[in-house]
Amino acid sequence: MIKLNRRLALLGGLSVAGCASAPSSPATVSEFSLALQGRLPRQPPLLAVFEHGDQTLGFVAARHAIDGGHPTFALVRTAFDEVQPRAVIIEGIETARGEWPRPILEEARRLKAAPDPASAGEALYTAQLAMERDLPLWGGEPSDQAIYAALLAAGSDPQDAFYASLFGPLEQSRREGDITGPSDPRFDPVFERWARWSARDLKPQPDASVGAFRAWYRDRTGLDLNADPNWLASHDPDYAGPVQRENKLHMKIRDQHLLDLIRSRLDTHRRVLVVYGGSHIATMWNPLVRQLGQPHLIGGA
């Protein structure tokens, strides 16, 4: 079964494969912070419906969930009715895979017949609804190589760029019960599976060994990974740890890719639905408002 996971929330890129036109506005995304998200008119999960002329954008700012009763899933259903989209963009899959990537199509079909269609999260739930309506669907993610190259071009150390990208999947593994922390005997093999998979297409090739990762962590923090109770706090963009700069760059480049894709699909399809984690609307709120005007909000706190 395919998993759309938080690893991809740390990886991004600079350009959108297959965009039909240049961005319609030069405005770019903001750097994410908790304060930036706090300035939103309402907090996720929410649906923001932007309308300008014959263009309509529905943006479901989700709270990631796998419970079909969670408000995120109701907002996704509402969005299809409100927006009547002609194109759909979901989180967790590369744009370069094209319209309806085969893994998403196959998994959406499987889940549609499963007892719990929401069990794989809101992205694949959205794909099921798009499939029912015979709508074109794309992933909103850049390639791993694109973000890696962009980070190196921005002056990142290759080790920092690569190892920072692994805190997201490690957090996911902890949340799903695969590991309890760095001292867990399962940690090293879990880390190396994620690292080898993440490094598979990167050039130059980073060191995917857990020993190199542990040495890097000690070098950057002065702490042994097993002895640091805040090892996952380093994944928080507002935490002043060794991966803070990388996380902010990851997210900003990734969100610029998504913003450019949104603009392209609005140009070609006019009515677009985006379903992404709630933090992403915060970084592109200002450029979307400048381009499309203030949205109508549904849900949120």
Short mmCIF file of C-alpha atoms in Angstrom, two decimals, residues 128-266:
data_model
loop_
_atom_site.label_atom_id
_atom_site.label_comp_id
_atom_site.label_asym_id
_atom_site.label_seq_id
_atom_site.Cartn_x
_atom_site.Cartn_y
_atom_site.Cartn_z
CA GLN A 128 -11.21 8.76 -4.80
CA LEU A 129 -13.68 11.64 -5.16
CA ALA A 130 -11.82 13.01 -8.17
CA MET A 131 -11.84 9.57 -9.76
CA GLU A 132 -15.61 9.28 -9.23
CA ARG A 133 -16.04 12.59 -11.08
CA ASP A 134 -13.54 11.76 -13.82
CA LEU A 135 -11.44 14.84 -13.01
CA PRO A 136 -7.75 15.30 -13.89
CA LEU A 137 -5.47 15.06 -10.86
CA TRP A 138 -1.83 15.94 -10.23
CA GLY A 139 0.53 15.73 -7.31
CA GLY A 140 1.83 19.04 -6.02
CA GLU A 141 5.36 17.95 -5.10
CA PRO A 142 8.69 18.71 -6.77
CA SER A 143 11.26 15.95 -7.15
CA ASP A 144 13.71 15.05 -4.41
CA GLN A 145 16.61 15.90 -6.71
CA ALA A 146 15.15 19.32 -7.43
CA ILE A 147 14.96 20.27 -3.76
CA TYR A 148 18.37 18.77 -3.02
CA ALA A 149 19.95 20.74 -5.87
CA ALA A 150 18.11 23.88 -4.79
CA LEU A 151 19.33 23.56 -1.23
CA LEU A 152 22.93 23.05 -2.35
CA ALA A 153 22.61 26.05 -4.68
CA ALA A 154 21.37 28.09 -1.71
CA GLY A 155 24.54 27.22 0.21
CA SER A 156 23.35 24.29 2.31
CA ASP A 157 25.86 21.71 3.42
CA PRO A 158 24.98 18.42 1.64
CA GLN A 159 24.84 16.54 4.95
CA ASP A 160 22.53 19.15 6.45
CA ALA A 161 20.29 19.12 3.38
CA PHE A 162 19.95 15.34 3.37
CA TYR A 163 19.77 14.51 7.07
CA ALA A 164 17.31 17.31 7.82
CA SER A 165 14.92 15.73 5.31
CA LEU A 166 14.77 12.54 7.38
CA PHE A 167 13.26 13.97 10.57
CA GLY A 168 9.79 13.97 9.00
CA PRO A 169 9.73 10.24 8.17
CA LEU A 170 11.32 9.43 11.52
CA GLU A 171 8.56 11.36 13.24
CA GLN A 172 6.01 9.47 11.17
CA SER A 173 7.63 6.15 12.16
CA ARG A 174 7.45 7.11 15.82
CA ARG A 175 3.82 8.21 15.51
CA GLU A 176 2.88 4.93 13.81
CA GLY A 177 4.65 2.87 16.49
CA ASP A 178 7.49 1.55 14.34
CA ILE A 179 10.02 3.13 16.73
CA THR A 180 9.88 4.80 20.13
CA GLY A 181 13.02 6.87 19.71
CA PRO A 182 16.72 6.76 18.77
CA SER A 183 17.58 4.24 21.52
CA ASP A 184 14.97 1.78 20.24
CA PRO A 185 16.73 -1.27 18.71
CA ARG A 186 14.43 -0.85 15.71
CA PHE A 187 15.64 2.71 15.07
CA ASP A 188 18.78 1.95 13.05
CA PRO A 189 17.15 -0.33 10.45
CA VAL A 190 14.13 1.98 10.16
CA PHE A 191 16.43 4.95 9.64
CA GLU A 192 18.47 3.20 6.98
CA ARG A 193 15.37 2.09 5.05
CA TRP A 194 14.16 5.71 4.91
CA ALA A 195 17.63 7.04 4.15
CA ARG A 196 18.40 4.59 1.33
CA TRP A 197 15.02 5.24 -0.24
CA SER A 198 15.41 9.04 0.06
CA ALA A 199 18.97 8.97 -1.32
CA ARG A 200 18.28 6.63 -4.22
CA ASP A 201 18.21 9.25 -6.99
CA LEU A 202 20.17 12.10 -5.39
CA LYS A 203 23.33 13.47 -6.94
CA PRO A 204 25.81 13.84 -5.39
CA GLN A 205 24.94 10.74 -3.36
CA PRO A 206 24.73 11.41 0.40
CA ASP A 207 25.89 8.92 3.04
CA ALA A 208 22.74 7.00 4.03
CA SER A 209 24.31 5.07 6.91
CA VAL A 210 22.92 5.50 10.41
CA GLY A 211 26.46 5.81 11.76
CA ALA A 212 27.09 8.89 9.62
CA PHE A 213 23.75 10.33 10.72
CA ARG A 214 24.54 9.85 14.40
CA ALA A 215 27.98 11.41 13.93
CA TRP A 216 26.39 14.37 12.11
CA TYR A 217 23.88 14.88 14.92
CA ARG A 218 26.62 14.93 17.55
CA ASP A 219 28.67 17.36 15.45
CA ARG A 220 25.76 19.76 14.96
CA THR A 221 24.29 19.63 18.48
CA GLY A 222 27.08 18.47 20.78
CA LEU A 223 24.70 15.76 22.00
CA ASP A 224 24.42 12.04 21.54
CA LEU A 225 21.24 11.33 19.58
CA ASN A 226 20.08 8.73 22.12
CA ALA A 227 20.48 11.18 25.00
CA ASP A 228 18.67 14.17 23.48
CA PRO A 229 15.01 14.29 24.61
CA ASN A 230 14.40 17.06 22.05
CA TRP A 231 15.69 15.16 19.01
CA LEU A 232 12.37 15.48 17.21
CA ALA A 233 11.89 19.10 18.23
CA SER A 234 14.59 19.81 15.67
CA HIS A 235 11.96 19.03 13.03
CA ASP A 236 9.90 22.06 14.13
CA PRO A 237 10.71 25.06 11.89
CA ASP A 238 10.55 27.36 14.92
CA TYR A 239 12.98 25.29 17.00
CA ALA A 240 16.51 26.66 17.08
CA GLY A 241 18.15 23.33 16.33
CA PRO A 242 20.50 22.00 13.66
CA VAL A 243 17.89 21.49 10.97
CA GLN A 244 15.86 24.69 11.40
CA ARG A 245 17.37 26.49 8.40
CA GLU A 246 16.98 23.43 6.21
CA ASN A 247 13.36 22.91 7.20
CA LYS A 248 12.47 26.49 6.38
CA LEU A 249 14.20 26.27 3.01
CA HIS A 250 12.59 22.89 2.28
CA MET A 251 9.14 24.22 2.92
CA LYS A 252 9.58 27.53 1.16
CA ILE A 253 10.90 25.98 -2.04
CA ARG A 254 8.26 23.27 -1.94
CA ASP A 255 5.46 25.78 -1.42
CA GLN A 256 6.72 27.98 -4.25
CA HIS A 257 6.47 24.94 -6.51
CA LEU A 258 2.88 24.39 -5.37
CA LEU A 259 1.97 28.06 -5.82
CA ASP A 260 3.35 28.04 -9.38
CA LEU A 261 1.41 24.87 -10.12
CA ILE A 262 -1.82 26.38 -8.77
CA ARG A 263 -1.37 29.43 -11.01
CA SER A 264 -0.68 27.23 -14.03
CA ARG A 265 -3.75 25.04 -13.46
CA LEU A 266 -5.93 28.11 -12.91
#
